[in-house]
Coordinates of C-alpha atoms in Angstrom, one line a residue:
Chain I
M653 CA 66.5 46.2 96.4
T654 CA 64.7 45.1 93.2
G655 CA 63.0 41.7 92.8
L656 CA 60.9 42.2 95.9
E657 CA 57.6 42.9 94.2
R658 CA 56.0 39.7 95.6
F659 CA 58.0 39.6 98.9
S660 CA 56.0 40.3 102.0
I661 CA 57.4 40.6 105.5
N662 CA 55.3 39.2 108.2
Q663 CA 55.5 41.5 111.1
M664 CA 56.3 38.6 113.5
T665 CA 59.7 38.1 111.8
V666 CA 60.8 41.5 113.1
K667 CA 58.6 42.0 116.1
Q668 CA 61.2 44.1 117.8
L669 CA 60.2 46.9 115.4
S670 CA 57.4 49.2 116.4
M671 CA 54.7 49.7 113.8
P672 CA 56.1 53.0 112.5
E673 CA 59.7 51.6 112.6
L674 CA 58.4 48.6 110.5
V675 CA 56.7 50.9 107.9
T676 CA 59.8 53.2 107.7
A677 CA 62.1 50.2 107.3
C678 CA 59.9 48.7 104.5
R679 CA 59.9 52.0 102.6
D680 CA 63.7 52.4 103.0
L681 CA 64.3 48.9 101.6
G682 CA 61.7 49.0 98.8
I683 CA 59.4 46.4 100.5
G684 CA 55.8 47.0 99.5
N685 CA 53.9 44.2 101.4
V686 CA 53.4 43.4 105.1
G687 CA 51.6 40.7 107.0
L688 CA 50.3 42.1 110.3
W689 CA 49.4 40.6 113.7
R690 CA 46.4 41.6 115.7
D691 CA 48.3 42.3 119.0
P692 CA 50.6 45.0 117.6
V693 CA 47.8 46.4 115.4
Q694 CA 45.6 46.8 118.5
T695 CA 48.4 48.3 120.5
Y696 CA 49.1 50.9 117.8
G697 CA 45.3 51.2 117.0
V698 CA 43.5 49.6 114.1
E699 CA 42.5 52.8 112.4
E700 CA 45.9 54.3 113.0
T701 CA 47.6 51.3 111.6
A702 CA 45.4 51.3 108.5
K703 CA 46.2 55.0 107.9
L704 CA 49.9 54.5 108.5
V705 CA 50.3 51.6 106.0
R706 CA 48.0 53.3 103.5
D707 CA 49.9 56.6 103.6
A708 CA 53.1 54.6 103.1
G709 CA 51.7 52.8 100.1
L710 CA 52.1 49.4 101.7
T711 CA 49.8 46.5 100.9
V712 CA 48.6 44.4 103.9
T713 CA 48.8 40.8 102.6
T714 CA 47.4 39.0 105.7
L715 CA 46.2 39.6 109.2
C716 CA 47.3 37.0 111.7
R717 CA 45.3 35.5 113.2
G718 CA 41.8 34.3 114.0
G719 CA 40.9 30.9 115.1
F720 CA 41.0 28.9 118.3
F721 CA 37.7 27.3 117.6
T722 CA 38.0 24.0 119.5
A723 CA 36.5 24.9 122.9
V724 CA 33.5 22.8 124.1
D725 CA 32.2 25.2 126.7
P726 CA 29.4 27.3 125.2
D727 CA 30.6 30.5 126.7
E728 CA 34.1 30.0 125.5
R729 CA 32.7 29.2 122.0
K730 CA 30.6 32.3 122.0
A731 CA 33.6 34.4 123.0
A732 CA 35.8 32.8 120.3
L733 CA 33.2 33.6 117.7
A734 CA 32.9 37.2 118.8
D735 CA 36.6 37.6 118.8
N736 CA 36.8 36.2 115.3
R737 CA 34.2 38.6 114.1
R738 CA 36.3 41.4 115.5
A739 CA 39.3 40.0 113.7
I740 CA 37.4 40.1 110.4
D741 CA 36.4 43.7 111.1
E742 CA 40.0 44.5 111.7
A743 CA 41.1 42.8 108.5
A744 CA 38.6 44.8 106.6
T745 CA 39.7 48.1 108.2
L746 CA 43.3 47.3 107.4
G747 CA 42.3 46.6 103.8
T748 CA 43.6 43.0 103.7
E749 CA 41.7 40.3 102.0
V750 CA 43.1 37.4 104.1
L751 CA 42.6 36.5 107.8
V752 CA 44.9 33.6 108.8
L753 CA 43.2 31.0 111.1
V754 CA 45.1 28.9 113.7
S755 CA 42.4 26.5 114.7
G756 CA 43.2 25.7 118.3
G757 CA 44.3 22.6 120.1
L758 CA 42.6 19.9 122.2
P759 CA 40.5 21.3 125.1
S760 CA 42.1 20.4 128.5
G761 CA 41.8 16.7 129.2
S762 CA 40.3 15.9 125.8
K763 CA 41.7 13.2 123.5
D764 CA 39.1 13.7 120.8
L765 CA 40.9 15.2 117.7
H766 CA 38.0 14.3 115.4
G767 CA 35.5 16.2 117.5
A768 CA 37.8 19.2 117.8
R769 CA 38.1 19.3 114.0
E770 CA 34.4 19.2 113.6
R771 CA 34.0 22.2 115.9
I772 CA 36.2 24.2 113.6
A773 CA 33.8 23.5 110.7
D774 CA 30.9 24.5 113.0
A775 CA 32.5 27.8 113.7
L776 CA 33.2 28.5 110.1
T777 CA 29.6 28.0 109.2
E778 CA 28.9 31.1 111.3
L779 CA 32.0 33.1 110.3
G780 CA 32.2 32.3 106.6
P781 CA 29.2 34.5 105.6
Y782 CA 30.3 37.3 108.0
A783 CA 33.8 37.3 106.4
E784 CA 32.3 37.4 102.9
D785 CA 30.1 40.4 103.9
H786 CA 33.3 42.2 104.9
G787 CA 35.4 41.2 101.8
V788 CA 37.7 39.0 103.9
K789 CA 38.7 35.4 103.0
L790 CA 39.5 33.0 105.9
A791 CA 42.7 30.9 105.4
I792 CA 42.8 27.8 107.6
E793 CA 46.5 27.2 108.4
P794 CA 47.5 23.6 109.0
L795 CA 50.2 23.7 111.6
H796 CA 53.0 21.1 111.9
P797 CA 51.8 17.9 113.7
M798 CA 54.0 18.8 116.7
Y799 CA 51.4 21.4 117.6
A800 CA 48.4 19.1 117.3
S801 CA 47.5 18.9 121.0
D802 CA 48.1 22.4 122.2
R803 CA 47.8 24.8 119.3
C804 CA 46.2 23.4 116.1
V805 CA 44.4 20.1 115.5
V806 CA 44.5 20.7 111.8
S807 CA 47.9 19.2 110.9
T808 CA 47.9 18.7 107.1
L809 CA 46.7 20.5 104.0
T810 CA 44.5 17.5 103.4
Q811 CA 42.7 18.0 106.7
A812 CA 42.5 21.8 106.1
L813 CA 41.0 21.3 102.6
D814 CA 38.6 18.7 103.9
I815 CA 37.1 21.4 106.1
A816 CA 37.6 24.4 103.7
E817 CA 35.8 22.6 100.8
R818 CA 32.5 22.6 102.8
F819 CA 32.4 26.4 102.1
P820 CA 32.7 28.6 99.1
A821 CA 36.3 29.3 98.2
H822 CA 35.8 33.1 98.6
Q823 CA 34.8 32.4 102.2
V824 CA 37.3 29.7 103.3
G825 CA 40.6 28.6 101.9
V826 CA 44.0 27.6 103.3
T827 CA 47.4 29.0 104.2
V828 CA 50.3 27.2 102.6
D829 CA 53.3 27.6 104.9
T830 CA 56.5 25.6 104.1
Y831 CA 57.5 25.2 107.7
H832 CA 54.4 23.2 108.5
I833 CA 54.1 21.0 105.5
W834 CA 57.6 20.4 104.1
W835 CA 57.8 16.8 105.4
D836 CA 54.5 15.7 103.9
D837 CA 54.8 13.9 100.5
Q838 CA 51.0 14.4 100.0
A839 CA 51.3 18.2 100.3
P840 CA 52.2 18.9 96.6
A841 CA 49.1 17.1 95.4
Q842 CA 47.0 19.0 98.0
I843 CA 48.5 22.3 96.8
A844 CA 47.2 21.4 93.4
R845 CA 43.8 20.5 94.9
A846 CA 43.7 23.8 96.7
G847 CA 44.7 25.8 93.6
A848 CA 42.1 24.1 91.5
S849 CA 39.3 25.5 93.6
G850 CA 41.0 28.9 94.2
R851 CA 41.7 28.2 97.9
I852 CA 45.4 29.2 98.2
H853 CA 44.7 32.4 100.1
T854 CA 48.3 33.0 101.2
F855 CA 51.8 31.4 100.8
Q856 CA 54.3 31.7 103.6
L857 CA 57.9 30.7 104.0
A858 CA 60.0 29.6 107.0
D859 CA 62.8 27.1 107.0
W860 CA 63.2 24.0 109.1
T861 CA 66.2 24.0 111.4
T862 CA 67.2 21.8 114.3
P863 CA 67.6 21.3 117.2
L864 CA 64.1 22.5 118.0
P865 CA 63.9 24.7 121.1
E866 CA 61.9 23.9 124.2
G867 CA 58.2 24.4 123.4
V868 CA 59.0 24.2 119.7
L869 CA 57.5 27.6 119.0
N870 CA 60.4 30.0 118.3
G871 CA 62.8 28.0 116.3
R872 CA 61.6 28.7 112.7
G873 CA 64.7 29.1 110.6
Q874 CA 65.8 32.0 108.4
I875 CA 65.2 31.2 104.7
G876 CA 68.1 29.2 103.4
D877 CA 69.4 28.0 106.8
G878 CA 67.5 24.7 106.9
A879 CA 66.1 21.6 105.2
I880 CA 63.4 23.2 102.9
D881 CA 63.9 23.8 99.2
M882 CA 61.9 27.1 98.9
R883 CA 62.0 27.1 95.1
E884 CA 60.4 23.6 95.0
W885 CA 57.4 24.8 97.1
Q886 CA 57.1 28.0 95.2
T887 CA 56.9 25.9 92.0
Y888 CA 54.1 23.9 93.5
V889 CA 51.9 26.9 94.4
E890 CA 52.6 28.6 91.1
K891 CA 51.7 25.6 89.1
A892 CA 48.5 25.6 91.1
G893 CA 47.8 29.1 89.9
Y894 CA 49.0 31.2 92.9
T895 CA 50.3 34.6 91.8
G896 CA 50.0 36.4 95.1
A897 CA 52.5 37.6 97.7
I898 CA 55.1 35.4 99.3
E899 CA 55.3 36.2 102.9
V900 CA 58.2 35.3 105.2
E901 CA 57.0 34.6 108.7
L902 CA 59.7 33.5 111.2
F903 CA 59.3 33.0 115.0
N904 CA 62.9 32.9 116.1
D905 CA 64.4 34.1 119.4
A906 CA 67.9 34.6 117.8
L907 CA 66.4 36.9 115.1
W908 CA 64.4 38.8 117.6
A909 CA 67.5 39.5 119.7
R910 CA 69.1 41.3 116.7
D911 CA 68.5 44.8 115.2
G912 CA 65.2 44.6 113.5
R913 CA 66.2 46.6 110.4
E914 CA 69.2 44.4 109.9
V915 CA 67.0 41.3 110.2
L916 CA 64.5 42.8 107.7
A917 CA 67.3 43.5 105.2
E918 CA 68.7 40.0 105.6
T919 CA 65.3 38.4 105.2
A920 CA 64.7 40.3 102.0
Q921 CA 68.1 39.3 100.7
R922 CA 67.4 35.6 101.6
F923 CA 64.2 35.9 99.7
L924 CA 66.0 37.1 96.6
T925 CA 68.6 34.3 97.0
H926 CA 66.2 31.4 97.6
T927 CA 63.1 32.1 95.6
A928 CA 62.4 32.7 91.9
H929 CA 61.3 36.3 91.4
Chain X
M238 CA 50.2 -8.3 138.7
T239 CA 47.8 -10.1 136.4
G240 CA 46.7 -8.9 133.0
L241 CA 50.2 -8.3 131.8
E242 CA 50.4 -11.2 129.4
R243 CA 50.7 -8.9 126.3
F244 CA 52.6 -6.1 128.1
S245 CA 56.2 -5.7 127.1
I246 CA 58.6 -3.2 128.7
N247 CA 60.9 -1.5 126.3
Q248 CA 64.3 -1.3 128.0
M249 CA 64.6 2.4 127.1
T250 CA 61.7 3.2 129.4
V251 CA 63.8 2.2 132.4
K252 CA 67.3 2.6 131.0
Q253 CA 68.6 3.3 134.5
L254 CA 68.3 -0.4 135.2
S255 CA 71.2 -2.6 134.3
M256 CA 70.4 -5.7 132.2
P257 CA 70.3 -8.0 135.3
E258 CA 68.3 -5.5 137.3
L259 CA 65.8 -5.2 134.5
V260 CA 65.4 -9.0 134.2
T261 CA 65.0 -9.4 138.0
A262 CA 62.5 -6.6 138.2
C263 CA 60.4 -8.1 135.3
R264 CA 60.4 -11.5 137.1
D265 CA 59.3 -9.8 140.4
L266 CA 56.4 -8.0 138.7
G267 CA 55.3 -10.9 136.5
I268 CA 56.3 -9.2 133.3
G269 CA 57.2 -11.7 130.6
N270 CA 58.2 -9.6 127.7
V271 CA 61.0 -7.1 127.0
G272 CA 62.1 -5.0 124.1
L273 CA 65.9 -4.5 124.1
W274 CA 68.3 -1.9 122.7
R275 CA 71.5 -2.7 121.0
D276 CA 73.8 -0.5 123.1
P277 CA 73.0 -2.1 126.5
V278 CA 72.9 -5.5 124.9
Q279 CA 76.4 -5.0 123.5
T280 CA 77.6 -3.6 126.8
Y281 CA 76.3 -6.7 128.7
G282 CA 77.3 -9.0 125.8
V283 CA 74.9 -10.4 123.1
E284 CA 75.3 -14.1 124.1
E285 CA 75.2 -13.2 127.8
T286 CA 72.0 -11.2 127.4
A287 CA 70.4 -14.0 125.4
K288 CA 71.3 -16.5 128.1
L289 CA 70.1 -14.1 130.9
V290 CA 66.7 -13.5 129.4
R291 CA 66.2 -17.1 128.3
D292 CA 67.0 -18.4 131.7
A293 CA 64.5 -16.0 133.2
G294 CA 61.8 -17.1 130.8
L295 CA 61.5 -13.7 129.2
T296 CA 60.4 -13.2 125.6
V297 CA 62.3 -10.5 123.6
T298 CA 59.6 -8.8 121.6
T299 CA 61.9 -6.4 119.6
L300 CA 65.4 -5.3 119.2
C301 CA 65.9 -1.6 118.7
R302 CA 67.3 -0.6 116.4
G303 CA 68.7 -0.8 112.9
G304 CA 68.4 1.7 110.2
F305 CA 70.1 5.0 109.3
F306 CA 70.1 4.2 105.6
T307 CA 70.0 7.7 104.1
A308 CA 73.7 8.4 103.6
V309 CA 74.8 9.2 100.1
D310 CA 78.6 8.5 100.6
P311 CA 79.3 5.0 99.4
D312 CA 81.6 4.2 102.4
E313 CA 79.0 5.4 104.8
R314 CA 76.3 3.3 103.0
K315 CA 78.5 0.2 103.1
A316 CA 79.2 0.7 106.9
A317 CA 75.4 1.2 107.5
L318 CA 74.6 -2.0 105.7
A319 CA 77.3 -3.9 107.6
D320 CA 76.0 -2.6 110.9
N321 CA 72.5 -3.6 110.0
R322 CA 73.6 -7.1 109.2
R323 CA 75.2 -7.2 112.7
A324 CA 71.9 -6.0 114.2
I325 CA 70.0 -8.8 112.4
D326 CA 72.6 -11.3 113.8
E327 CA 72.1 -9.9 117.3
A328 CA 68.3 -10.1 116.9
A329 CA 68.6 -13.8 115.9
T330 CA 70.9 -14.5 118.8
L331 CA 68.5 -12.8 121.2
G332 CA 65.6 -14.9 119.8
T333 CA 63.5 -12.0 118.8
E334 CA 61.6 -11.9 115.5
V335 CA 61.6 -8.2 115.1
L336 CA 64.3 -5.6 114.4
V337 CA 62.9 -2.0 114.6
L338 CA 64.3 0.3 111.9
V339 CA 64.7 4.1 112.3
S340 CA 65.5 5.1 108.8
G341 CA 67.7 8.1 109.2
G342 CA 67.4 11.8 108.5
L343 CA 68.6 14.1 105.6
P344 CA 72.4 13.9 104.9
S345 CA 74.1 17.2 105.9
G346 CA 73.2 20.0 103.5
S347 CA 70.6 17.9 101.6
K348 CA 67.0 19.0 101.1
D349 CA 66.0 15.9 99.1
L350 CA 63.5 13.9 101.2
H351 CA 62.3 11.9 98.2
G352 CA 65.9 10.7 97.4
A353 CA 66.5 9.8 101.0
R354 CA 63.4 7.7 101.1
E355 CA 64.5 5.9 98.0
R356 CA 67.8 5.0 99.5
I357 CA 66.0 3.3 102.4
A358 CA 64.3 1.0 99.9
D359 CA 67.7 0.4 98.2
A360 CA 69.1 -0.7 101.5
L361 CA 66.2 -3.0 102.3
T362 CA 66.7 -4.8 99.0
E363 CA 70.0 -6.0 100.4
L364 CA 68.9 -6.5 104.0
G365 CA 65.5 -8.1 103.5
P366 CA 66.7 -11.5 102.3
Y367 CA 69.5 -11.4 104.9
A368 CA 66.9 -10.9 107.6
E369 CA 64.7 -13.6 106.3
D370 CA 67.6 -16.1 106.3
H371 CA 68.0 -15.3 110.0
G372 CA 64.4 -15.5 110.9
V373 CA 64.1 -11.8 111.6
K374 CA 61.5 -9.4 110.3
L375 CA 62.4 -5.7 109.7
A376 CA 59.9 -3.2 111.0
I377 CA 60.1 0.3 109.5
E378 CA 59.1 2.8 112.1
P379 CA 57.6 6.1 110.9
L380 CA 58.8 8.7 113.3
H381 CA 56.8 11.9 114.1
P382 CA 57.3 14.5 111.3
M383 CA 59.2 16.7 113.8
Y384 CA 62.1 14.3 113.3
A385 CA 62.0 14.3 109.5
S386 CA 65.2 16.3 108.9
D387 CA 67.6 14.8 111.6
R388 CA 66.4 11.4 112.5
C389 CA 63.9 9.8 110.2
V390 CA 62.6 10.9 106.8
V391 CA 59.8 8.3 107.0
S392 CA 57.1 10.3 108.8
T393 CA 53.8 8.5 108.3
L394 CA 52.5 4.9 108.1
T395 CA 51.5 5.6 104.5
Q396 CA 55.2 6.3 103.6
A397 CA 56.4 3.4 105.6
L398 CA 54.0 1.0 103.9
D399 CA 54.8 2.4 100.5
I400 CA 58.3 1.2 101.1
A401 CA 57.5 -2.0 103.0
E402 CA 55.1 -3.3 100.3
R403 CA 58.0 -3.5 97.8
F404 CA 59.1 -6.5 99.9
P405 CA 57.6 -9.7 101.2
A406 CA 55.8 -9.1 104.5
H407 CA 57.9 -11.6 106.3
Q408 CA 60.9 -9.5 105.4
V409 CA 59.7 -6.0 105.9
G410 CA 56.7 -4.5 107.8
V411 CA 56.1 -1.6 110.1
T412 CA 56.2 -0.4 113.7
V413 CA 53.0 1.2 114.9
D414 CA 53.9 3.6 117.7
T415 CA 51.1 5.8 119.0
Y416 CA 53.5 8.6 119.8
H417 CA 54.4 9.1 116.2
I418 CA 51.1 8.7 114.4
W419 CA 48.4 9.8 116.9
W420 CA 47.8 13.1 115.1
D421 CA 47.3 11.5 111.7
D422 CA 43.7 10.9 110.6
Q423 CA 44.9 8.6 107.8
A424 CA 46.7 6.3 110.3
P425 CA 43.7 4.1 111.2
A426 CA 43.2 3.2 107.5
Q427 CA 46.9 2.6 107.1
I428 CA 46.9 0.3 110.1
A429 CA 44.1 -1.7 108.4
R430 CA 46.3 -1.7 105.2
A431 CA 49.3 -3.0 107.2
G432 CA 47.3 -5.7 108.9
A433 CA 45.8 -6.9 105.7
S434 CA 49.2 -7.9 104.4
G435 CA 50.5 -9.1 107.8
R436 CA 52.9 -6.2 108.2
I437 CA 52.2 -4.9 111.7
H438 CA 55.4 -6.3 113.2
T439 CA 55.2 -4.5 116.5
F440 CA 52.8 -2.2 118.4
Q441 CA 54.3 0.4 120.8
L442 CA 52.8 2.9 123.2
A443 CA 53.9 6.3 124.4
D444 CA 51.7 9.3 125.3
W445 CA 51.9 12.8 123.8
T446 CA 52.6 15.5 126.4
T447 CA 53.6 19.1 126.1
P448 CA 55.5 21.3 126.3
L449 CA 58.1 19.4 124.3
P450 CA 61.6 19.6 125.6
E451 CA 64.5 21.1 123.7
G452 CA 65.5 18.7 121.0
V453 CA 62.1 17.0 121.3
L454 CA 63.7 13.6 122.0
N455 CA 63.1 12.9 125.7
G456 CA 59.6 14.1 126.3
R457 CA 57.5 11.0 125.6
G458 CA 54.7 10.9 128.1
Q459 CA 53.9 8.1 130.6
I460 CA 50.8 6.2 129.4
G461 CA 47.7 8.2 130.5
D462 CA 49.5 11.5 131.0
G463 CA 48.8 12.9 127.6
A464 CA 46.5 13.4 124.6
I465 CA 46.4 9.9 123.2
D466 CA 43.5 7.4 123.6
M467 CA 45.5 4.2 123.9
R468 CA 42.4 1.9 123.7
E469 CA 41.4 3.6 120.5
W470 CA 44.7 2.7 118.9
Q471 CA 44.7 -0.8 120.4
T472 CA 41.3 -1.3 118.8
Y473 CA 42.7 -0.3 115.4
V474 CA 45.6 -2.7 115.5
E475 CA 43.5 -5.5 116.8
K476 CA 40.8 -5.0 114.2
A477 CA 43.7 -5.3 111.7
G478 CA 44.5 -8.7 113.1
Y479 CA 47.4 -7.9 115.5
T480 CA 47.5 -10.1 118.5
G481 CA 51.2 -9.7 119.6
A482 CA 52.8 -7.9 122.4
I483 CA 52.1 -4.2 123.3
E484 CA 55.4 -2.6 124.1
V485 CA 55.7 0.6 126.1
E486 CA 58.7 2.7 125.0
L487 CA 59.2 6.0 126.7
F488 CA 62.1 8.4 126.3
N489 CA 61.6 10.7 129.3
D490 CA 64.2 12.5 131.4
A491 CA 61.8 12.7 134.4
L492 CA 61.2 9.0 134.4
W493 CA 64.9 8.3 134.0
A494 CA 65.7 10.4 137.1
R495 CA 63.5 8.1 139.2
D496 CA 64.0 4.6 140.7
G497 CA 63.8 2.2 137.8
R498 CA 61.9 -0.5 139.5
E499 CA 59.3 2.1 140.7
V500 CA 58.9 3.4 137.1
L501 CA 58.6 -0.2 135.8
A502 CA 55.8 -0.9 138.3
E503 CA 54.1 2.3 137.5
T504 CA 54.3 1.7 133.7
A505 CA 52.8 -1.8 134.1
Q506 CA 50.0 -0.3 136.2
R507 CA 49.3 2.4 133.6
F508 CA 49.2 -0.3 131.0
L509 CA 46.5 -2.1 133.0
T510 CA 44.5 1.1 133.4
H511 CA 44.7 2.4 129.9
T512 CA 44.5 -0.6 127.6
A513 CA 42.1 -3.5 127.2
H514 CA 43.7 -6.7 128.4

């Protein structure tokens, strides 16, 4: 297929494919970019994955994910920081510039969103310089407010930028993912704000479909199936100066139940249909 | 029980109780306020319900709900406006000052949130004066962003006030419901904004618990079971000048499966434990 120069397939979209199957399928379809996840990378081996994608000529657009910074317990915090340094090391080995951060939810029994958000900033004070030393940029991902208690206390681009702007842009920026922000009429202005300081570190697509499944984790819609105008959001990030890859990241039980190569081809086709390229 | 002067039980919390059962249970427990829903009111009869609650000395704090203003089709819009005038008539008959509005989601196939929000304002231009003539205030309820596509395109207090402020406060204000806004760090300032112009028309409580159930409709947590600090939000509305009833409105399959009188007593007890009164 042509027109896929900026398309990147996030590995989670086709997690039924093994790492070599994913790489082969990308080459067969003319897909040059992938976003990877730490679990499958570690399973295949970090160095081995780096060699596999390098030999195939693929660009790794992001590594997902670091984060989970909201623990109060000192030992848990120390462990989280150590794990995030490993994630930065892995990103550097894979040759990607961007580590996506999912910040973490409320600690058990806590009702203090503000305090949890401040602990994210504390963690980034330690991790920002470490990431810079390794040529990796951290990309805080605001997750949809329905994840605020159990997954990510950063719910809007406004909140993500309020934290990111305490650090240099080459250390900390944001992830713009349509699934999480499409409902927010303040998001277009926040995309402009992020672009003005060079903080749009990755742009991801997923569509909003209902009904949401139990647990609301694995119902992200295939591009074009839902309520989100992808071209509109693409326009916002491009007006803000973003020229990088456009990554499709879907968590979807129905897609995972199908043949991975078929889902990959469909996703690339949807990208061509629903974005400007 | 004492300390329940400001407590109001929203009928939906104990929908397993018939209208007379609800009224009897409220009297037995010393509960003086109820929020009613149109469906059970119509089933029992609007005049009959008005007489029942009046004879029992109960105050009707709200009627739920009008709204669903986002249709594009002219016949659908006309039908929605007519239905909302009936809702206003019913509120007046029941003697409540407040009709809660759930604005409606995206029309089928539409991706235009902005246009849908503008159609809400259009509808209120017609309904505001009609409500005023009947002594009823309309209370736009921002619903959690997870309902933006299929139920309510108004997702934040900011958006709700941007619409409400086009009208006199005695015509159009907002519903402040902890379940929908607890994640939003801009909500406290918006509560102050609403209070300054006399637009907090009702204050409702529900707690945020996870995992969310399929469809995300009937998982609102009993007060105290979840992530929300009820006293914190009560402080915000009271600092903003709100002195009215505090209504507990839970949609919860587990609570509906239990004895309704027992759930009512538990809810009143949770109110006493988790609010200042």
